[in-house]
Amino acid sequence: MPTLAPAHELLAIAHQLADAAGAAILPHFRNLDGVEGKRHAHLAFDPVTAGDKAAEAAIRAVLAERRPEDGVFGEEEGHEPGTSGLTWVVDPIDGTRAFMSGVPLWTTLIALHDGERPILGMIDQSYLGERVWACEAEAWARLSGERRQLTTRTTARLEDATLFATDPGMFREGGEDAAFGALSRKVRMTRFGTDGYAYAMLAVGQLDLVVESQNAPYDVMSHIPIIEAAGGVVTDWAGGDAQRGGQIVAAANRAVHGAALEILREAAQKAPPLPFGKG
Amino acid sequence: MPTLAPAHELLAIAHQLADAAGAAILPHFRNLDGVEGKRHAHLAFDPVTAGDKAAEAAIRAVLAERRPEDGVFGEEEGHEPGTSGLTWVVDPIDGTRAFMSGVPLWTTLIALHDGERPILGMIDQSYLGERVWACEAEAWARLSGERRQLTTRTTARLEDATLFATDPGMFREGGEDAAFGALSRKVRMTRFGTDGYAYAMLAVGQLDLVVESQNAPYDVMSHIPIIEAAGGVVTDWAGGDAQRGGQIVAAANRAVHGAALEILREAAQKAPPLPFGKG
């Protein structure tokens, strides 16, 4: 494991990365067609791709200046190895379909990986000015200008639980869809359409379960330290390490995690190895 | 038809209603458990019911003072007839599941009905400070502090269209679910989890279709004047009047509406009559 800077120094970098990404993304969100005097610009280009690329470039520029020894693994530009043993894992815009539709639930996901596991996570929604982050003992949210400590719910039974997933179509036929359906029939309420935003709401105690499939490593890496620091559990559907992506179950606590896993485990599959580190 | 005040006077009332509702709702959104020093208050009461009731009471108080001659039809307190021939139709919190889960896509819906049809509509998201409204020639959105004229997309083919619905479970088995599934397979992209917010995004040109079922009249009344003023079309699945709720198809333009209706029409059902007016 590499020698680490103190948590507050690493978090200061992460905040700078999220700020830079947000500044790069926002001009592309709900582009200006419809604003008085502006033309229908959305027909001419792809705003989500433009925002994604601009944000990842902004993140890489900050890292090149402040952390040139660290590796970077990003959705857009892939893996650039470093020498420190640390890798920043970034998804500049998670939730591209929300972004394209003007729905402000897309997020910028930032994680720092020490070669074995993610040790820092940040979920940022720059249009809302909302940010959730964790590194070691620091686990905070900033919502509506108010700082609150992350803490998950104590809901123990599926019958009382709120379940989220990005899309019902993300579950493969012939197993995954049946397992998710069985879980959905057990819980109090199921809701779709949230991408990384649901994981942030789980960490601030607003919901109990996020169950998904077909995630990339950069879709989930940031969520693991955040939800664990908040008191929750994140694993794959077999109860193993979640950082490779694939099938994910994020839960508010061990009790509701265990109850969900009983249903999901029969459809569990192994995710491919990470393209960096030993994790 | 009753004698009407000018559109700007009616809209001034609607803005006051939305302001009052937002002020009543916001203290209940993401209640303070998790904030430093606060107890887990969410176990003690139901914040969405509290917010719903407080907002409708606030709306009715404004109307009692400023428009005592008008009727009111609200989700919480039902129908209170008036003498003017006008009825305010309000859903204080549309999207209660989003509200309960900390997801800021719930909205306050306000419409004014002249006995035959809705003549004014407003969709307000008070946490985001976003509002969309229309009455006669006035059709505006206020998003991120910026005012823009409502205008829908020109997408003509389903293959290029973005489709939204609140929940895949809202479609009844044995017809509705098959029709929605067939439509979903035709479009470019389907997304869930939006309630009234999707109709606002349709009116500002961010998406093409919202197709739903099992709506109440107060779920859809505000959307009709807004989307029509923006250039779109709102009907039931048979192509008829949408104001009774039930099965709704809101479309960015006549072309994409017609294409969607070809698929939906076979599962069309009649909604029950309105509990007020002649509509």
XYZ file of C-alpha atoms in Angstrom:
558
model
C 0.000 0.000 0.000
C 1.390 3.430 -0.905
C 2.206 6.064 1.710
C -0.843 8.273 2.000
C -1.264 11.968 2.530
C -3.681 12.826 5.358
C -7.382 12.419 4.544
C -8.026 16.163 4.562
C -5.339 16.739 1.924
C -6.717 14.030 -0.353
C -10.239 15.378 0.142
C -9.044 18.886 -0.739
C -7.869 17.484 -4.082
C -11.190 15.683 -4.595
C -13.153 18.874 -3.900
C -11.000 20.693 -6.446
C -11.652 17.942 -9.003
C -15.412 18.111 -8.440
C -15.387 21.906 -8.698
C -13.454 21.731 -11.967
C -15.756 19.050 -13.385
C -18.891 20.979 -12.442
C -17.616 24.163 -14.067
C -16.886 22.201 -17.245
C -20.251 20.392 -17.318
C -22.784 23.090 -16.459
C -22.588 25.078 -19.725
C -23.658 21.878 -21.524
C -26.643 21.029 -19.264
C -29.983 22.025 -20.784
C -28.233 23.835 -23.564
C -29.667 27.116 -24.545
C -32.235 26.240 -27.159
C -35.458 27.670 -25.852
C -33.768 30.619 -24.210
C -34.942 33.861 -25.781
C -32.882 34.753 -28.803
C -30.933 31.492 -28.966
C -31.115 28.992 -31.808
C -31.872 25.296 -31.472
C -28.295 24.335 -30.760
C -29.124 20.813 -29.579
C -29.569 19.627 -33.131
C -25.971 20.445 -33.963
C -24.035 18.497 -31.337
C -24.200 16.040 -28.457
C -24.168 18.003 -25.192
C -23.620 15.012 -22.916
C -20.546 13.857 -24.805
C -19.226 17.406 -24.861
C -19.822 17.757 -21.107
C -18.312 14.351 -20.338
C -15.138 15.065 -22.302
C -14.749 18.601 -20.971
C -15.160 17.432 -17.375
C -12.706 14.573 -17.641
C -10.164 16.870 -19.306
C -10.623 19.374 -16.463
C -10.120 16.636 -13.856
C -6.999 15.325 -15.600
C -5.580 18.858 -15.838
C -5.943 19.386 -12.075
C -4.372 15.995 -11.334
C -1.472 16.619 -13.746
C -0.655 19.744 -11.796
C -1.359 18.672 -8.228
C -0.888 14.871 -8.245
C 1.351 14.043 -11.235
C 2.549 10.833 -9.554
C -0.973 9.313 -9.287
C -2.681 7.200 -11.938
C -6.045 8.122 -13.479
C -8.796 5.832 -14.685
C -11.682 7.668 -16.346
C -14.749 6.705 -18.319
C -13.792 8.806 -21.319
C -10.017 8.458 -21.657
C -9.329 5.148 -19.916
C -6.328 4.273 -17.737
C -3.192 6.389 -17.387
C -0.893 4.604 -14.906
C 1.001 6.515 -12.196
C 3.986 5.779 -9.951
C 2.514 6.442 -6.472
C 0.351 3.331 -6.260
C -2.721 5.564 -6.080
C -5.293 5.809 -8.881
C -8.067 8.394 -9.248
C -11.162 6.734 -10.685
C -13.612 9.179 -12.279
C -16.920 9.140 -14.091
C -17.385 12.750 -15.218
C -21.138 12.404 -15.903
C -22.850 9.385 -14.396
C -26.455 9.361 -15.574
C -26.101 10.504 -19.165
C -29.760 9.776 -19.948
C -30.866 12.069 -17.111
C -28.419 14.716 -18.365
C -29.759 14.517 -21.928
C -33.328 14.870 -20.639
C -32.743 17.917 -18.446
C -33.226 15.920 -15.227
C -30.713 17.084 -12.584
C -29.912 13.666 -11.102
C -26.666 13.071 -13.060
C -23.529 13.187 -10.933
C -19.752 13.414 -11.135
C -18.175 10.403 -9.409
C -14.645 10.588 -7.987
C -12.771 7.869 -6.089
C -9.179 7.308 -4.988
C -7.923 3.712 -5.120
C -4.834 2.573 -3.192
C -4.157 -0.512 -5.317
C -6.369 -2.710 -3.200
C -9.523 -0.755 -2.494
C -11.144 2.687 -2.828
C -10.146 4.840 0.155
C -11.943 8.053 -0.800
C -15.262 8.674 -2.526
C -17.132 11.751 -3.691
C -20.515 12.139 -5.456
C -21.163 15.639 -6.767
C -24.290 17.156 -8.330
C -23.037 20.504 -9.506
C -26.365 21.860 -10.815
C -27.903 21.378 -7.357
C -24.733 22.316 -5.467
C -25.007 18.982 -3.624
C -21.973 16.912 -2.667
C -21.396 13.786 -0.569
C -17.914 12.547 0.357
C -15.963 10.242 2.640
C -12.322 9.459 3.431
C -11.382 7.635 6.630
C -13.366 9.154 9.513
C -14.608 12.113 7.425
C -18.054 11.376 5.975
C -20.139 14.397 5.043
C -22.843 15.731 2.796
C -23.469 19.297 1.724
C -27.123 19.675 0.776
C -28.949 23.009 0.321
C -25.905 24.762 1.758
C -26.162 22.728 4.953
C -23.467 20.277 6.070
C -24.667 17.030 7.597
C -22.843 13.926 8.750
C -23.515 10.838 6.647
C -25.625 8.242 8.400
C -27.672 5.446 6.924
C -31.076 4.196 8.044
C -31.724 1.450 10.579
C -34.513 -0.223 8.536
C -34.034 -3.935 9.228
C -36.860 -5.614 7.261
C -37.430 -5.659 3.514
C -41.129 -4.958 4.176
C -40.128 -1.485 5.432
C -37.418 -0.809 2.864
C -37.237 1.592 -0.097
C -35.459 0.088 -3.122
C -33.902 2.028 -5.998
C -32.384 1.035 -9.337
C -31.517 3.107 -12.384
C -33.609 1.133 -14.852
C -35.655 -2.085 -14.898
C -34.010 -2.905 -18.237
C -30.536 -3.158 -16.656
C -31.315 -6.668 -15.346
C -30.552 -9.547 -17.706
C -33.379 -11.911 -18.617
C -33.179 -15.434 -17.293
C -32.108 -14.769 -13.702
C -31.263 -11.186 -12.794
C -34.695 -9.868 -13.764
C -36.462 -12.568 -11.738
C -34.272 -11.920 -8.677
C -34.839 -8.162 -8.831
C -38.570 -8.744 -9.352
C -38.722 -11.006 -6.300
C -36.912 -8.392 -4.205
C -39.139 -5.623 -5.551
C -42.267 -7.531 -4.502
C -40.897 -7.842 -0.935
C -40.025 -4.196 -0.301
C -42.325 -1.339 0.619
C -41.540 0.724 -2.448
C -39.407 0.507 -5.605
C -38.328 3.487 -7.639
C -36.241 3.925 -10.793
C -34.308 6.626 -12.595
C -31.510 7.687 -10.281
C -28.012 6.451 -11.290
C -25.384 7.533 -8.720
C -27.780 9.965 -7.052
C -29.575 7.125 -5.243
C -26.320 6.040 -3.570
C -25.870 9.564 -2.229
C -29.428 9.527 -0.843
C -28.741 6.140 0.753
C -25.703 7.661 2.499
C -27.770 10.536 3.913
C -30.473 8.210 5.260
C -33.220 8.779 2.690
C -33.537 5.230 1.331
C -32.510 1.679 2.148
C -31.351 -0.282 -0.894
C -29.841 0.329 -4.317
C -29.670 -2.856 -6.406
C -28.220 -2.701 -9.899
C -26.446 -4.665 -12.599
C -24.041 -3.984 -15.461
C -22.167 -1.263 -13.608
C -18.638 -0.326 -14.653
C -15.966 -0.022 -11.918
C -16.091 3.798 -12.226
C -19.890 3.668 -11.643
C -19.510 2.192 -8.152
C -15.996 2.928 -6.864
C -16.889 6.236 -5.209
C -19.965 4.762 -3.517
C -18.104 2.121 -1.495
C -16.151 4.347 0.950
C -19.094 6.760 1.210
C -21.716 4.186 2.096
C -19.391 2.190 4.367
C -18.441 5.354 6.284
C -22.144 6.171 6.621
C -22.848 2.792 8.247
C -23.992 0.872 5.169
C -22.749 -2.112 3.201
C -21.855 -2.403 -0.513
C -21.146 -5.781 -2.106
C -21.826 -7.698 -5.281
C -24.857 -10.017 -5.394
C -22.762 -12.873 -3.956
C -21.805 -10.750 -0.942
C -18.251 -10.212 -2.237
C -16.132 -7.206 -3.184
C -18.154 -4.627 -5.150
C -15.338 -2.575 -6.666
C -15.217 -4.446 -9.974
C -18.734 -3.273 -10.787
C -21.256 -5.617 -12.383
C -24.007 -6.616 -9.960
C -24.221 -4.227 -6.998
C -26.238 -4.219 -3.795
C -25.813 -1.154 -1.585
C -27.681 -1.337 1.708
C -28.305 0.932 4.683
C -27.172 -1.703 7.194
C -26.174 -5.366 7.621
C -29.703 -6.554 8.375
C -31.388 -5.245 5.236
C -28.301 -6.168 3.192
C -28.509 -9.761 4.386
C -32.212 -9.968 3.629
C -31.694 -8.625 0.090
C -28.751 -10.947 -0.524
C -30.866 -13.997 0.312
C -32.973 -13.187 -2.754
C -30.245 -11.879 -5.076
C -27.562 -14.487 -4.433
C -29.140 -17.108 -6.696
C -28.618 -14.831 -9.709
C -25.062 -13.832 -8.720
C -22.364 -13.661 -11.384
C -18.684 -12.783 -11.185
C -17.496 -9.406 -12.530
C -14.304 -9.199 -14.635
C -11.099 -8.071 -12.871
C -10.197 -4.403 -12.480
C -8.022 -2.940 -15.241
C -5.661 -1.448 -12.594
C -4.336 -2.212 -9.078
C -4.638 -5.563 -7.353
C -8.291 -5.071 -6.332
C -67.846 30.139 -19.511
C -67.187 32.548 -16.650
C -65.835 36.066 -17.184
C -62.097 35.874 -16.827
C -59.562 38.216 -15.323
C -56.606 38.936 -17.636
C -54.021 36.148 -17.877
C -51.382 38.118 -15.981
C -53.717 38.573 -13.001
C -54.581 34.875 -12.879
C -50.895 33.994 -13.209
C -50.033 36.363 -10.355
C -52.408 34.345 -8.154
C -50.854 31.081 -9.341
C -47.341 32.330 -8.556
C -48.513 33.293 -5.080
C -50.034 29.819 -4.591
C -46.811 28.107 -5.679
C -44.731 30.345 -3.407
C -46.994 29.555 -0.453
C -46.938 25.830 -1.177
C -43.143 25.761 -1.491
C -42.678 27.582 1.792
C -44.979 25.058 3.485
C -43.309 22.000 1.929
C -39.581 22.711 2.198
C -39.241 22.279 5.995
C -40.529 18.716 5.537
C -38.187 17.728 2.662
C -35.234 15.625 3.811
C -36.162 16.163 7.416
C -33.349 16.822 9.766
C -32.273 13.394 10.887
C -28.626 13.172 9.935
C -28.017 16.831 10.585
C -25.540 17.274 13.428
C -27.218 17.254 16.821
C -30.661 16.243 15.548
C -32.428 13.011 16.448
C -33.874 10.561 13.963
C -37.116 12.444 13.582
C -38.270 10.491 10.526
C -39.358 7.592 12.687
C -41.875 9.733 14.515
C -44.010 11.063 11.669
C -44.702 11.002 7.958
C -43.011 14.022 6.351
C -44.702 13.716 2.971
C -48.183 13.705 4.453
C -47.239 16.632 6.676
C -45.852 18.543 3.679
C -48.849 17.685 1.497
C -51.370 18.855 4.076
C -49.425 22.010 4.986
C -49.070 22.989 1.321
C -52.728 22.460 0.453
C -53.775 24.417 3.546
C -51.444 27.250 2.490
C -52.915 27.247 -1.022
C -56.497 27.245 0.267
C -55.685 30.106 2.646
C -54.380 32.279 -0.204
C -57.423 31.457 -2.346
C -59.854 32.171 0.512
C -58.358 35.646 0.768
C -57.729 36.515 -2.875
C -60.239 34.393 -4.830
C -63.091 33.521 -2.424
C -65.537 33.116 -5.312
C -63.538 30.337 -7.013
C -63.866 26.620 -6.310
C -60.936 24.462 -5.185
C -60.239 20.826 -5.977
C -57.198 19.443 -4.159
C -55.648 16.037 -3.653
C -55.807 16.265 0.131
C -59.099 17.994 0.929
C -61.198 17.263 -2.147
C -63.690 19.595 -3.839
C -64.921 22.872 -2.391
C -67.330 24.408 -4.940
C -67.250 28.127 -5.765
C -69.619 30.570 -7.432
C -67.432 32.036 -10.199
C -67.418 29.001 -12.473
C -63.637 28.751 -12.001
C -61.970 25.945 -10.061
C -58.351 25.796 -8.886
C -57.071 22.223 -9.188
C -54.021 21.504 -7.041
C -51.731 18.627 -6.187
C -49.541 19.993 -3.395
C -46.847 17.291 -3.738
C -46.898 15.266 -6.934
C -44.228 12.565 -6.645
C -44.548 11.550 -3.014
C -42.160 8.615 -3.457
C -39.450 10.945 -4.747
C -40.153 13.284 -1.843
C -39.861 10.482 0.722
C -36.555 9.380 -0.815
C -34.896 12.797 -0.848
C -35.028 13.024 -4.660
C -35.879 16.604 -5.727
C -38.188 15.732 -8.636
C -41.482 16.125 -6.744
C -43.539 19.129 -7.828
C -46.486 21.286 -6.839
C -49.132 21.240 -9.585
C -51.585 24.120 -9.988
C -54.274 24.506 -12.647
C -57.259 26.771 -13.178
C -60.330 25.193 -14.771
C -63.090 27.266 -16.399
C -65.778 24.574 -16.190
C -64.838 23.108 -19.555
C -61.076 22.929 -19.654
C -57.900 23.989 -17.826
C -56.914 27.496 -18.911
C -53.828 27.962 -16.726
C -51.146 25.533 -15.599
C -48.114 25.759 -13.337
C -45.525 23.136 -12.331
C -43.275 24.240 -9.472
C -40.196 22.572 -7.953
C -39.529 24.726 -4.941
C -36.345 22.978 -3.768
C -34.729 23.681 -7.146
C -36.387 27.060 -7.586
C -37.703 25.852 -10.955
C -41.123 26.789 -12.295
C -42.962 26.316 -15.600
C -46.262 28.020 -16.364
C -48.725 28.923 -19.110
C -51.938 30.906 -19.509
C -53.111 32.052 -22.937
C -50.106 33.432 -24.818
C -47.838 33.444 -21.756
C -45.764 30.252 -21.626
C -42.559 30.440 -19.631
C -40.060 28.524 -17.565
C -37.744 29.819 -14.868
C -34.777 27.455 -14.588
C -31.519 28.255 -12.752
C -32.705 31.823 -12.377
C -33.032 32.156 -16.146
C -36.345 32.763 -17.905
C -36.940 30.903 -21.130
C -39.932 30.610 -23.433
C -41.556 27.195 -23.498
C -40.994 25.326 -26.727
C -41.202 21.630 -27.433
C -38.980 19.542 -29.675
C -39.519 18.826 -33.344
C -38.608 15.119 -33.121
C -40.960 13.442 -35.605
C -40.019 9.748 -35.443
C -40.308 7.375 -32.490
C -36.817 6.077 -33.343
C -35.404 9.469 -32.319
C -37.696 10.036 -29.330
C -37.042 10.034 -25.593
C -39.893 8.474 -23.588
C -40.588 9.001 -19.878
C -42.993 7.428 -17.384
C -43.100 7.551 -13.620
C -43.001 3.807 -13.059
C -43.190 0.628 -15.150
C -45.608 -0.760 -12.526
C -48.241 1.894 -13.323
C -49.350 -0.004 -16.444
C -52.016 -2.653 -15.923
C -51.254 -6.204 -16.984
C -53.149 -7.571 -19.942
C -52.978 -4.617 -22.336
C -51.449 -1.419 -20.959
C -48.136 -3.051 -20.092
C -47.871 -4.644 -23.544
C -48.688 -1.345 -25.300
C -46.134 0.594 -23.250
C -43.564 -2.161 -23.833
C -44.144 -2.008 -27.588
C -43.728 1.773 -27.561
C -40.624 1.522 -25.374
C -38.997 -0.867 -27.860
C -39.593 1.639 -30.690
C -38.117 4.758 -29.069
C -34.472 5.722 -28.732
C -34.517 5.785 -24.927
C -36.955 5.156 -22.066
C -36.516 6.532 -18.585
C -38.539 6.248 -15.362
C -38.923 8.051 -12.049
C -40.125 11.544 -12.849
C -43.828 12.215 -12.025
C -44.834 15.757 -13.045
C -41.217 16.822 -13.558
C -41.047 15.023 -16.911
C -43.963 17.087 -18.264
C -42.059 20.260 -17.364
C -38.970 18.977 -19.185
C -41.132 18.131 -22.210
C -42.390 21.741 -22.240
C -38.831 23.118 -22.228
C -37.732 20.867 -25.094
C -35.672 18.284 -23.206
C -37.674 15.157 -24.071
C -40.361 13.982 -26.479
C -42.975 11.759 -24.840
C -44.501 11.146 -21.419
C -46.825 8.139 -21.393
C -48.574 7.155 -18.175
C -51.609 5.468 -16.692
C -53.695 5.698 -13.530
C -53.305 9.459 -13.208
C -55.801 11.481 -11.188
C -57.249 14.660 -12.756
C -55.066 16.808 -10.452
C -51.974 14.884 -11.725
C -52.463 16.063 -15.305
C -54.631 19.198 -15.310
C -51.722 21.647 -15.032
C -49.776 19.919 -17.799
C -52.365 20.415 -20.538
C -52.214 24.226 -20.965
C -48.439 24.206 -20.422
C -47.632 21.601 -23.044
C -50.188 22.901 -25.537
C -48.803 26.440 -25.207
C -45.296 25.030 -25.747
C -46.339 23.427 -29.039
C -47.091 19.924 -27.781
C -50.148 17.691 -27.561
C -51.730 16.022 -24.500
C -54.509 13.451 -24.896
C -55.639 10.159 -23.459
C -54.539 6.941 -25.193
C -57.561 7.124 -27.520
C -56.579 10.623 -28.663
C -59.360 12.256 -26.639
C -59.539 14.813 -23.839
C -56.831 14.208 -21.207
C -58.220 16.261 -18.336
C -60.008 13.375 -16.612
C -56.651 11.668 -15.970
C -56.270 7.939 -16.398
C -54.175 7.070 -19.457
C -52.088 10.038 -20.629
C -49.863 10.637 -23.624
C -48.041 13.967 -23.700
C -46.019 14.590 -26.837
C -43.675 17.254 -28.167
C -45.604 17.617 -31.432
C -48.387 16.135 -33.578
C -46.087 13.809 -35.511
C -44.600 11.982 -32.542
C -47.989 12.035 -30.786
C -49.622 10.318 -33.739
C -46.905 7.700 -33.945
C -47.223 6.912 -30.210
C -51.025 6.794 -30.421
C -50.882 4.155 -33.148
C -49.324 1.808 -30.597
C -51.204 2.921 -27.470
C -54.720 3.147 -28.927
C -55.363 -0.595 -28.779
C -55.065 -0.513 -24.968
C -57.166 2.644 -24.562
C -59.746 2.846 -21.783
C -62.181 5.574 -20.768
C -61.457 7.605 -17.624
C -64.305 8.402 -15.178
C -65.931 11.857 -15.407
C -64.492 14.872 -13.569
C -65.920 15.520 -10.109
C -66.465 19.195 -11.017
C -67.285 21.367 -14.059
C -68.591 20.039 -17.351
C -65.181 18.832 -18.582
